Coordinates of C-alpha atoms in Angstrom, one line a residue:
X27 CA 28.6 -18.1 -26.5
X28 CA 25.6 -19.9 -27.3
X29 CA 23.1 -18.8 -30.7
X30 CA 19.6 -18.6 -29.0
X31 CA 18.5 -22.1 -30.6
X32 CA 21.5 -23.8 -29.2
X33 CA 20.5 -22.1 -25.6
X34 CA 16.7 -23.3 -25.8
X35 CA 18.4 -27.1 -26.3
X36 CA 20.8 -26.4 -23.6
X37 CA 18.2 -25.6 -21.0
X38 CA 16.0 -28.7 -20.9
X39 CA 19.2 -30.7 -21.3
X40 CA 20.2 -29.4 -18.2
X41 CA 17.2 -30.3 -17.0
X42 CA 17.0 -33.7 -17.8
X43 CA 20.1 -34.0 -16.5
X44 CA 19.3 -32.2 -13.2
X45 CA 16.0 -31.6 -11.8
X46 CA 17.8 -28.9 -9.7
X47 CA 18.2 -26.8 -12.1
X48 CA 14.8 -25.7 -12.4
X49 CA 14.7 -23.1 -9.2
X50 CA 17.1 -20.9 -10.6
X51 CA 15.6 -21.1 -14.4
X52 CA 12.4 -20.7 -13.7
X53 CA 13.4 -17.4 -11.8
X54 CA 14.2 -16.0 -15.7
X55 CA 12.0 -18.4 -17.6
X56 CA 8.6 -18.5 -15.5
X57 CA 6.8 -19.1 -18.6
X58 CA 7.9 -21.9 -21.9
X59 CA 6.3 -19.2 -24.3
X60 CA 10.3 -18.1 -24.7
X61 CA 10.7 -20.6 -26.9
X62 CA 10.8 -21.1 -30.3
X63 CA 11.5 -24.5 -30.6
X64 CA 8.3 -26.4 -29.9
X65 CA 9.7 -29.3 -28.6
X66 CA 11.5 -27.7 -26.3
X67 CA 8.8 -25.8 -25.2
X68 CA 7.1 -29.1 -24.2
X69 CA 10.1 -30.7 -22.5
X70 CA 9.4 -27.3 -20.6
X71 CA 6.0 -27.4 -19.7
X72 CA 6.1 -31.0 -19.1
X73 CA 9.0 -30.5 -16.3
X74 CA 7.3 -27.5 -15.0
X75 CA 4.1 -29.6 -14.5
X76 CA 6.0 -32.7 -12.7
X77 CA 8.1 -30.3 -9.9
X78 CA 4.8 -28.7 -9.7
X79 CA 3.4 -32.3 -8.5
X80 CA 5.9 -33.1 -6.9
X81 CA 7.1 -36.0 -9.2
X82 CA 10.5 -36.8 -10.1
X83 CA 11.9 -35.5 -13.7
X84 CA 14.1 -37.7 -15.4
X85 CA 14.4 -38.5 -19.1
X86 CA 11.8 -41.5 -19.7
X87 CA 9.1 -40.1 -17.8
X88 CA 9.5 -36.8 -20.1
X89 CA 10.1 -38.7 -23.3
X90 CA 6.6 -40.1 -22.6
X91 CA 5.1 -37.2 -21.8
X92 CA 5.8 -35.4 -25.2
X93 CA 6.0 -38.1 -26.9
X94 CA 9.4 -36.9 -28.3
X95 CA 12.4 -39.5 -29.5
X96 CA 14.9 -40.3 -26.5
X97 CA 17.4 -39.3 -29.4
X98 CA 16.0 -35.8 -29.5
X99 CA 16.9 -35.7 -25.6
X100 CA 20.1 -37.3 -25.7
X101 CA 21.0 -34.5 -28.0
X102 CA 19.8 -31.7 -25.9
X103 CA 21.6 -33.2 -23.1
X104 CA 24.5 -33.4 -24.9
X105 CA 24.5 -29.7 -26.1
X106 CA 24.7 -28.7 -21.7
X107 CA 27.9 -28.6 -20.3
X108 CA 27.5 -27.8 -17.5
X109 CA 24.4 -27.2 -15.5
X110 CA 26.1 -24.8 -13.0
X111 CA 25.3 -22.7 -16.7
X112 CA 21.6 -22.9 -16.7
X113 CA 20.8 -19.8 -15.5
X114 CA 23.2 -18.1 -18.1
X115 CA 21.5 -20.3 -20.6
X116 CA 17.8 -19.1 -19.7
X117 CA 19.1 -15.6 -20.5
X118 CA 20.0 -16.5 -23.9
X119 CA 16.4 -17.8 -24.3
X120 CA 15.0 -14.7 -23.0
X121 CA 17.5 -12.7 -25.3
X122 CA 16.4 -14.6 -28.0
X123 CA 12.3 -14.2 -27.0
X124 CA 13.0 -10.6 -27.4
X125 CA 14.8 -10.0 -30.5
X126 CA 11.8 -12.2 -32.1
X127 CA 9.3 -9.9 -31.2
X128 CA 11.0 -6.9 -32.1
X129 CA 11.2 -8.0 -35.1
X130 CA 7.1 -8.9 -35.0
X131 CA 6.5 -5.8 -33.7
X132 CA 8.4 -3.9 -36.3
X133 CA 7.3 -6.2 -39.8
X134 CA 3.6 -5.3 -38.1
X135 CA 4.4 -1.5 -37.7
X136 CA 5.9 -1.9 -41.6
X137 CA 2.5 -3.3 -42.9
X138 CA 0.1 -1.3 -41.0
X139 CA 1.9 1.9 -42.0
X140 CA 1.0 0.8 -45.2
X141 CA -2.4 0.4 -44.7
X142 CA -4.0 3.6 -45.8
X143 CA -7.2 2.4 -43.7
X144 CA -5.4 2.2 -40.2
X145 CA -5.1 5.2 -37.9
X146 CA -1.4 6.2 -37.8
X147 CA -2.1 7.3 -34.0
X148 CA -3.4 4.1 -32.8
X149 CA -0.2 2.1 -35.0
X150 CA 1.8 4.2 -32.4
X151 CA 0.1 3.8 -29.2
X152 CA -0.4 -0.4 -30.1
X153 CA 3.2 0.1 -31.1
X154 CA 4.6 1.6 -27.9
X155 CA 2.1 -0.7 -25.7
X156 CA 3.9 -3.7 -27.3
X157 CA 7.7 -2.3 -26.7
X158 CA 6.3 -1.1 -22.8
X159 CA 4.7 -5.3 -22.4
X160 CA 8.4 -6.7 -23.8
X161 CA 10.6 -4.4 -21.8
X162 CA 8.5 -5.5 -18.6
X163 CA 7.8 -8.9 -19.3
X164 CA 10.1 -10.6 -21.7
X165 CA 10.6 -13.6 -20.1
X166 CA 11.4 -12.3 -16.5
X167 CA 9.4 -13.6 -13.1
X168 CA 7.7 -10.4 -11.7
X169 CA 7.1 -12.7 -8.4
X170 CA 9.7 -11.0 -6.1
X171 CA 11.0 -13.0 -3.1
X172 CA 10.2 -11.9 0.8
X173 CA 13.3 -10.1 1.1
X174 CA 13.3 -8.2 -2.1
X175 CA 10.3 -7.2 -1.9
X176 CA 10.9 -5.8 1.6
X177 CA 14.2 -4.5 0.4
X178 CA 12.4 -2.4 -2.3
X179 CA 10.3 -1.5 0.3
X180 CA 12.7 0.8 1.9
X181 CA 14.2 1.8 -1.1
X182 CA 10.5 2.9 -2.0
X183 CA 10.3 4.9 1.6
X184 CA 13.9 6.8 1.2
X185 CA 12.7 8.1 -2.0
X186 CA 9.3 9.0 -0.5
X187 CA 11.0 10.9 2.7
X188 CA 13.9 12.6 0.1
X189 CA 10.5 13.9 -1.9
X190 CA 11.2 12.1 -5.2
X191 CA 7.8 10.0 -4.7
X192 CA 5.3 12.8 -3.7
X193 CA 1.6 12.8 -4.6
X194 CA 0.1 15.6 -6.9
X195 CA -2.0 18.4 -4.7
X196 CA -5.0 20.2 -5.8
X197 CA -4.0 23.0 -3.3
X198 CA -7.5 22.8 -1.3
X199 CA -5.8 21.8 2.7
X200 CA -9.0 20.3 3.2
X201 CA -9.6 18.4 -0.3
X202 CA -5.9 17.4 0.3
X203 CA -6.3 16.5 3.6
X204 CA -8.6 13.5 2.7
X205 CA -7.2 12.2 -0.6
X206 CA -3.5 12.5 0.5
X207 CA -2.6 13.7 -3.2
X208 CA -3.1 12.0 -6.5
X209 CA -1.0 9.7 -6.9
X210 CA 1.2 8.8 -9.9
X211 CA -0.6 6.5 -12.2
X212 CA -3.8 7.1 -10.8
X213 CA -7.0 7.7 -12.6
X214 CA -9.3 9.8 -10.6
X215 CA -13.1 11.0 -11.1
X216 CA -14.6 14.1 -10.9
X217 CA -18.5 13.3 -11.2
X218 CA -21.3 15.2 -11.1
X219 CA -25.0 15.9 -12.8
X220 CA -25.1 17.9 -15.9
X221 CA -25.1 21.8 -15.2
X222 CA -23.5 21.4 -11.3
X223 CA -19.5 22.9 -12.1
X224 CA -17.7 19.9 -13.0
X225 CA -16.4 21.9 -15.7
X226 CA -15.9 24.9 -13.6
X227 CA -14.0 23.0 -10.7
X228 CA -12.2 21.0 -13.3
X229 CA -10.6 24.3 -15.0
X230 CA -9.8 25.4 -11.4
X231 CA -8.0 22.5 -9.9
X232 CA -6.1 22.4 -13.3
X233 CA -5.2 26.3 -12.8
X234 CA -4.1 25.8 -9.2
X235 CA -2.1 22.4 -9.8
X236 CA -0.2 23.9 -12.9
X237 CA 1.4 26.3 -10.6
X238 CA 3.9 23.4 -10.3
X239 CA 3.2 20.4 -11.9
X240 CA 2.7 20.2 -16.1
X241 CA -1.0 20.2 -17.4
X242 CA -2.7 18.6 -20.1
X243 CA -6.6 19.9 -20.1
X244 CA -8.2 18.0 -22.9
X245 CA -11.2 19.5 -23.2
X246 CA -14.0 17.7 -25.5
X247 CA -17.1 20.3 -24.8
X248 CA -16.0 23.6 -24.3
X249 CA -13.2 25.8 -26.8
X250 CA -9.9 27.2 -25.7
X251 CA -11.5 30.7 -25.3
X252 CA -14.8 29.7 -23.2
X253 CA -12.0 27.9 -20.9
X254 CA -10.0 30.9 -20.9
X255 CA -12.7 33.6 -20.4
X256 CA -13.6 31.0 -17.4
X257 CA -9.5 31.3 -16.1
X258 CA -9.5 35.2 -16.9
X259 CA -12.2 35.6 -15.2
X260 CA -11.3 33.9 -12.0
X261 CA -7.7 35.8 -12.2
X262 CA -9.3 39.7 -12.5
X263 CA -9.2 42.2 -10.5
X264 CA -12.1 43.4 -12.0
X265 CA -15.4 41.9 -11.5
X266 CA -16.5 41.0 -14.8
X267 CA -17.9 38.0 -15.8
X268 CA -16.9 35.2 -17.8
X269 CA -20.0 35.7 -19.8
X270 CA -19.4 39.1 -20.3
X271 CA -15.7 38.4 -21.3
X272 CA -17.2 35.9 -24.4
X273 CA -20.0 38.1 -25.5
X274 CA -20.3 41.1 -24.1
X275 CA -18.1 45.0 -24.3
X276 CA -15.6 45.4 -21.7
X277 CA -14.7 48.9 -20.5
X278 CA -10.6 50.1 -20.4
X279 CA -10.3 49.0 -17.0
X280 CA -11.5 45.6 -17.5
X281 CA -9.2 45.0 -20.5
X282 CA -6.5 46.2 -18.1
X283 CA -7.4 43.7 -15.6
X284 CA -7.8 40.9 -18.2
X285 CA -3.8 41.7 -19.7
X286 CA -2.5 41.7 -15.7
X287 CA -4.9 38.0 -15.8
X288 CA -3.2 36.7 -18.6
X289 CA 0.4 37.7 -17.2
X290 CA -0.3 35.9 -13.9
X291 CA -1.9 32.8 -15.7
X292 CA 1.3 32.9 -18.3
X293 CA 3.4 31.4 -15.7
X294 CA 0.8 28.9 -15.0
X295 CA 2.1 25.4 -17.2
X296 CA -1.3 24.7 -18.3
X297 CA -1.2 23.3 -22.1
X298 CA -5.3 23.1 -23.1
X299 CA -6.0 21.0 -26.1
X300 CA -10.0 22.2 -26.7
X301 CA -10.8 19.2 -30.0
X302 CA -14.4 17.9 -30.7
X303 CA -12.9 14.3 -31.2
X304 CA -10.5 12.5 -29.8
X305 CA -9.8 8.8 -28.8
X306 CA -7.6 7.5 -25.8
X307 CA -4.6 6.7 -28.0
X308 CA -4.6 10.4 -29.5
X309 CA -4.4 11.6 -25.5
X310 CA -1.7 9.6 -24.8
X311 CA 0.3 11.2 -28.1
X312 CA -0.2 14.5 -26.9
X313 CA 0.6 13.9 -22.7
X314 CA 3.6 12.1 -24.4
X315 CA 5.0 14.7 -26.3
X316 CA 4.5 17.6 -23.8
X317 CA 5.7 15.4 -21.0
X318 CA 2.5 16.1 -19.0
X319 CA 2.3 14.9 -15.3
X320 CA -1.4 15.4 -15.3
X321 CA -4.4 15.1 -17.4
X322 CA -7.3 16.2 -17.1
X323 CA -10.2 15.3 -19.3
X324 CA -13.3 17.1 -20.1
X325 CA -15.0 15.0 -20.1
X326 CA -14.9 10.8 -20.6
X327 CA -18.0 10.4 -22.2
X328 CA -16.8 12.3 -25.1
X329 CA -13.4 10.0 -25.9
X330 CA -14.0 8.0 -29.0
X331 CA -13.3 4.6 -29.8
X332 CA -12.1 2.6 -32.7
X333 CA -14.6 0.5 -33.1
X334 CA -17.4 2.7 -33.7
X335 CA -20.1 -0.3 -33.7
X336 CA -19.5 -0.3 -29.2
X337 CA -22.9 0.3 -27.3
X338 CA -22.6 2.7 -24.8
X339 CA -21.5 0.6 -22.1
X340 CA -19.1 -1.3 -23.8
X341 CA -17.5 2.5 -25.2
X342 CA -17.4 3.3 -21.3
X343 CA -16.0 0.5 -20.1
X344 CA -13.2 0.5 -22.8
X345 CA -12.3 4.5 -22.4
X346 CA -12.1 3.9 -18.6
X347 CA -9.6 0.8 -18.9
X348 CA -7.7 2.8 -21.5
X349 CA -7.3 5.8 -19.5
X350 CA -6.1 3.9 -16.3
X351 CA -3.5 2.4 -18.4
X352 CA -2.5 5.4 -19.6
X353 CA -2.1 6.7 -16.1
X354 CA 0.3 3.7 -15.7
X355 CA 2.1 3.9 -18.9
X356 CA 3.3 7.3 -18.4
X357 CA 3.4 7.4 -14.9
X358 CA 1.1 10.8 -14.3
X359 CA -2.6 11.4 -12.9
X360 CA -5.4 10.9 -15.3
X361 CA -8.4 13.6 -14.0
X362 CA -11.2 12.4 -15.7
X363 CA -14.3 14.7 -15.5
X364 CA -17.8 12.4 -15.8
X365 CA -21.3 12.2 -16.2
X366 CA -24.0 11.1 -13.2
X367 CA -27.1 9.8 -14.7
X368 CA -29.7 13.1 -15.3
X369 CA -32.5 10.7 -14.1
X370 CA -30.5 10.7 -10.3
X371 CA -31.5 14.3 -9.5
X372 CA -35.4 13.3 -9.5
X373 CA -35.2 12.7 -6.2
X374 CA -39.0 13.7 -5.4
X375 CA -38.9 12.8 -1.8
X376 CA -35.7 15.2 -1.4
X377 CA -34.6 13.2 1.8
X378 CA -31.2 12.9 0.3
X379 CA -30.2 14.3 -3.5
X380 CA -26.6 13.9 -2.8
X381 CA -25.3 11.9 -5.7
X382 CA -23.9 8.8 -5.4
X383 CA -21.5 5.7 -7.1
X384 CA -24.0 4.0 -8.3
X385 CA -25.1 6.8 -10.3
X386 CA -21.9 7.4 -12.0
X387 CA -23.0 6.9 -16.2
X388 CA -23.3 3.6 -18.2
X389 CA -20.4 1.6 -16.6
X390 CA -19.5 0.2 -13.0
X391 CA -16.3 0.1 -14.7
X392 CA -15.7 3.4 -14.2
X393 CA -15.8 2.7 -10.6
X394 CA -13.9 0.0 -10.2
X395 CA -10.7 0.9 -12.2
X396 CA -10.8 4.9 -10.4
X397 CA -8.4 5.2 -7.9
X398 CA -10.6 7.9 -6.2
X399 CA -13.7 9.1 -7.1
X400 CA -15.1 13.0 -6.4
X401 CA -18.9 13.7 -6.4
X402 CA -19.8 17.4 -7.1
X403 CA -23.0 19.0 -5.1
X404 CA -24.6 22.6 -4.7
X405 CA -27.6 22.9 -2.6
X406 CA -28.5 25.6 -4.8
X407 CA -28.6 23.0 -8.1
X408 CA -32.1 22.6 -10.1
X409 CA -33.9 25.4 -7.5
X410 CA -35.3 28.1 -9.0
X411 CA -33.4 31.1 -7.9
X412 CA -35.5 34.4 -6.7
X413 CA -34.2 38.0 -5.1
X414 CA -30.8 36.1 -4.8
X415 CA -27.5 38.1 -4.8
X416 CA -25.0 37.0 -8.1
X417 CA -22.1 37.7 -6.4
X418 CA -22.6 35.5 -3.1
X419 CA -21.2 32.3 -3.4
X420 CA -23.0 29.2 -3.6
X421 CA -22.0 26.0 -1.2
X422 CA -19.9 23.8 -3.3
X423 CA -19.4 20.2 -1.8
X424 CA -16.7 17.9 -2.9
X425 CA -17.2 14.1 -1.9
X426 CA -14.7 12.2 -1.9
X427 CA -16.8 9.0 -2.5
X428 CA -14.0 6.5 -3.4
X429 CA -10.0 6.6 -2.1
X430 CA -8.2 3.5 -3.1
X431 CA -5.3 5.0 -0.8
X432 CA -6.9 6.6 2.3
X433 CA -10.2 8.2 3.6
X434 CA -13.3 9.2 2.3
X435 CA -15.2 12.1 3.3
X436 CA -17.2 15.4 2.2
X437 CA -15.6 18.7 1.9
X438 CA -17.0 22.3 1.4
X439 CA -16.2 24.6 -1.1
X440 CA -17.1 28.1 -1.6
X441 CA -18.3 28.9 -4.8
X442 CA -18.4 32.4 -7.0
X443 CA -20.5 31.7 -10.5
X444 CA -20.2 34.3 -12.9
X445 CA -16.3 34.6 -12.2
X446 CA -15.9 31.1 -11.3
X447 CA -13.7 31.3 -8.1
X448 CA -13.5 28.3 -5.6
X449 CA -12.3 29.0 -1.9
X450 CA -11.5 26.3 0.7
X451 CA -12.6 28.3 4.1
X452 CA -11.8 25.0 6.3
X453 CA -8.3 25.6 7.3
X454 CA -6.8 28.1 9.3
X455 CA -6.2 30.4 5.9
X456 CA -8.5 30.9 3.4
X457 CA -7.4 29.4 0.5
X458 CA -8.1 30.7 -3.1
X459 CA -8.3 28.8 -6.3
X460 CA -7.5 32.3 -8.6
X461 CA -4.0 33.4 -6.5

């Protein structure tokens, strides 16, 4: 067996011997970066660039090229064998690639843990990011031929049809119906002005998705009990208030409905994590660790960055990239709750003050690395409400302004306030967001 030095020699001597040889070595070497030796990096390149163009590849023209000694290639010819071997040889590069940055990786982790000025979270996350980029790119062609590709295909389909593949549902049929799911990896938005519900029908989906599915609510504005008394009240059989279950006296028979809410919402595997700061790379830690296959963050705006110098739009942009990967990484959907500009709901000539995409705050970014995007609406919002009853519900529209994987399309909600219940009255059942 060859050391990973010999290998790198081995290679382009099998390529000066044997053009040939290239196909099969650049399916496990598509880049020269896998080597160490810089010489044999530009033998690399240089062959690379004449089958590229079509030119022939033999020793001189190479030699002239780098401007290496023809000794130099007469040794790395000499240390291939055999060129039926190249392949095996191109692994021993990549082998070598590897074990090189591991160790990088791991003298870095060694000196930033001692660096009493770097955040120990963020020397994780950079740390896993770096092992996640070697494991899938060490080396290895990600270019996948017409029959693989297809062949994954199906192997892709059988898992979808055996229900090892399926999308996330919110539980609304008709909110369903047009997003098909979230999808794993997915970062979705859930934008509206401030004061609509997006906290409200953020709390709610999580509720009705953590009937099945592992929950991580991260929420940046509101504490764990102003979330709760939100949940509890939703969940009662008594009609009290979330207000009145933060600040007000409850009788006996609301305290009793509010245990018999807290048994039904025990089985509910919804983990809230209510902080006033919090970056990306601390999200990540904490969906990690509790395995979470969805997040939901209340709301974006609020993530912090490292750099602390970022404008606005630049602090956007970066959180939204950061969460999509992170959506990737751990292979879960990302809920991100959002901001539209407050300057969007002067819409004086009132001829349309549904919100729209372009509204969505500080960064197109946003935008453009969502998966889907969800615009919240009420009629009722920024009117002045006279001799109206409490306890009706309010329209609550859901547009579904961006799907990366299907439709678009506007749904309607049903919308009780003080006890913040949702129901979807489109389908043939009426469905409730606090069963």
């Amino acid at each position: 067996m060859f050391d990973y030095q010999t290998a790198e020699f081995a290679v382009v001597g099998c390529l000066l011997i044997d053009e040939r040889c290239l196909p099969p070595v650049r399916e496990v070497l598509p880049s020269a970066d896998a080597f160490a030796n810089e010489n044999c990096r530009s033998i690399y390149e240089v062959v690379c660039g004449l089958a590229d163009k079509g030119k022939p590849v033999d020793p001189v023209t190479v030699g002239t090229r780098t401007g290496l000694e023809n000794r130099f290639l007469m040794e790395c010819m000499e240390l291939a064998p055999s060129c039926n071997s190249a392949p095996e040889y191109a692994r021993a590069v990549v082998e070598g690639y590897r074990r090189r940055q591991l160790r990088e990786i791991g003298e870095k982790l060694q000196s930033e843990a001692f660096d009493n000025g770097t955040d120990s979270t963020q020397i994780l996350t950079d740390a896993r990011s770096a092992l996640d980029g070697l494991a899938n790119n060490a080396g290895s062609s990600v270019v996948q031929s017409p029959g693989d590709s297809l062949q994954n295909f199906l192997i892709f389909r059988a898992d979808v049809n055996e229900g090892n593949r399926q999308t996330i549902k919110v539980g609304f049929p008709a909110l369903d119906g047009i997003l098909g799911g979230f999808a794993q990896g997915g970062l979705y938005i859930i934008a509206a002005r401030p004061g609509v519900g997006k906290s409200a029908f953020g709390i709610a989906a999580a509720d009705m998705i953590a009937k099945s599915h592992r929950v991580l609510y991260a929420s940046l504005e509101m504490t764990a009990e102003e979330l709760n008394a939100r949940r509890i009240a939703a969940f009662s059989d008594a009609p009290c208030s979330f207000g009145k279950l933060l600040f007000g006296k409850t009788t006996e028979a609301e305290d009793a409905a509010v245990i018999n809410a807290c048994s039904a919402l025990y089985e509910r595997k919804l983990y809230i994590s209510a902080v006033s700061s919090m970056t990306v790379a601390e999200l990540g830690v904490q969906a990690r660790n509790m395995k979470a296959e969805v997040v939901v963050v209340d709301y974006l705006g609020l993530l912090s960055c490292t750099d602390r110098k970022m404008g606005e739009y630049e602090k956007i942009t970066q959180v939204s990239g950061d969460l999509k990967r992170l959506a990737k990484q751990l292979k879960c959907v990302v809920l991100a709750l959002c901001q539209l500009n407050r300057e969007s709901a002067n819409t004086s000539g009132n001829t349309d003050s549904r919100p729209k995409l372009s509204q969505l705050r500080s960064s197109g970014a946003i935008e453009q690395d969502a998966d889907g995007v969800m615009l919240l609406h009420r009629p009722e919002y920024g009117k002045t409400e006279i001799s109206r009853d409490a306890t009706a519900p309010q329209q609550f529209f859901v547009d579904v302004a961006k799907n990366r994987h299907g439709r678009t399309g506007t749904i309607e909600l049903a919308w009780y306030a003080p006890c913040n219940r949702f129901e979807d009255r489109s389908s043939r059942w009426t469905v409730k967001s606090w069963v």
